Amino acid sequence: MSLFKVGDVLALPYFPNQEDPKEGTARYILIVEIFNDSYSIIPFTSQIHQSNRYENTIKINKDDDIGKKMGLKYDSILMIDRRMEIKKIVARPPVLGNCGEDFLEENNL
């Protein structure tokens, strides 16, 4: 049984950096799909100026309805290009919010 639901936004205490996977930082992630032993996730960044580094992003303002539903503390971009599958989440990070399946469907996630 999964601890999390599709659409949950989690605050992971450690997430590998793209530039150097041996280093990492705390990061918000969005769960977009759940499998038997893994999750398909998309990471966020609050460095919204980085949107030009990616082909596919969604900017989410923390004060918009969806930003509030997600529990975002900062305006952020969802980095679609960095979607990945992770095998398991060992820690039990807090669920900050849930965007709902409508958001996922509207954005073809």
C-alpha angles and dihedrals in degrees: 000000000000121000091210140047133225107273095030117139112213133190104225113200091215132024124168116251117241093227095050116012089194088068127056148168140206110281142173116241134190119221108222102167137016124210130181095271105008148038131231106222141178119208126223129215128197088207092097092173086071093070090100089063090068134057095214124038138141118214113217121190113215091224096051119096093256092046090053092047089051092049094234117174094194138032102267146177124231106222103217091177089064096057108142144162119248121195100220143339109234097187122057101236118191119266104235096189145309127253095203128234093275091069091049092049095045090053095041092240 
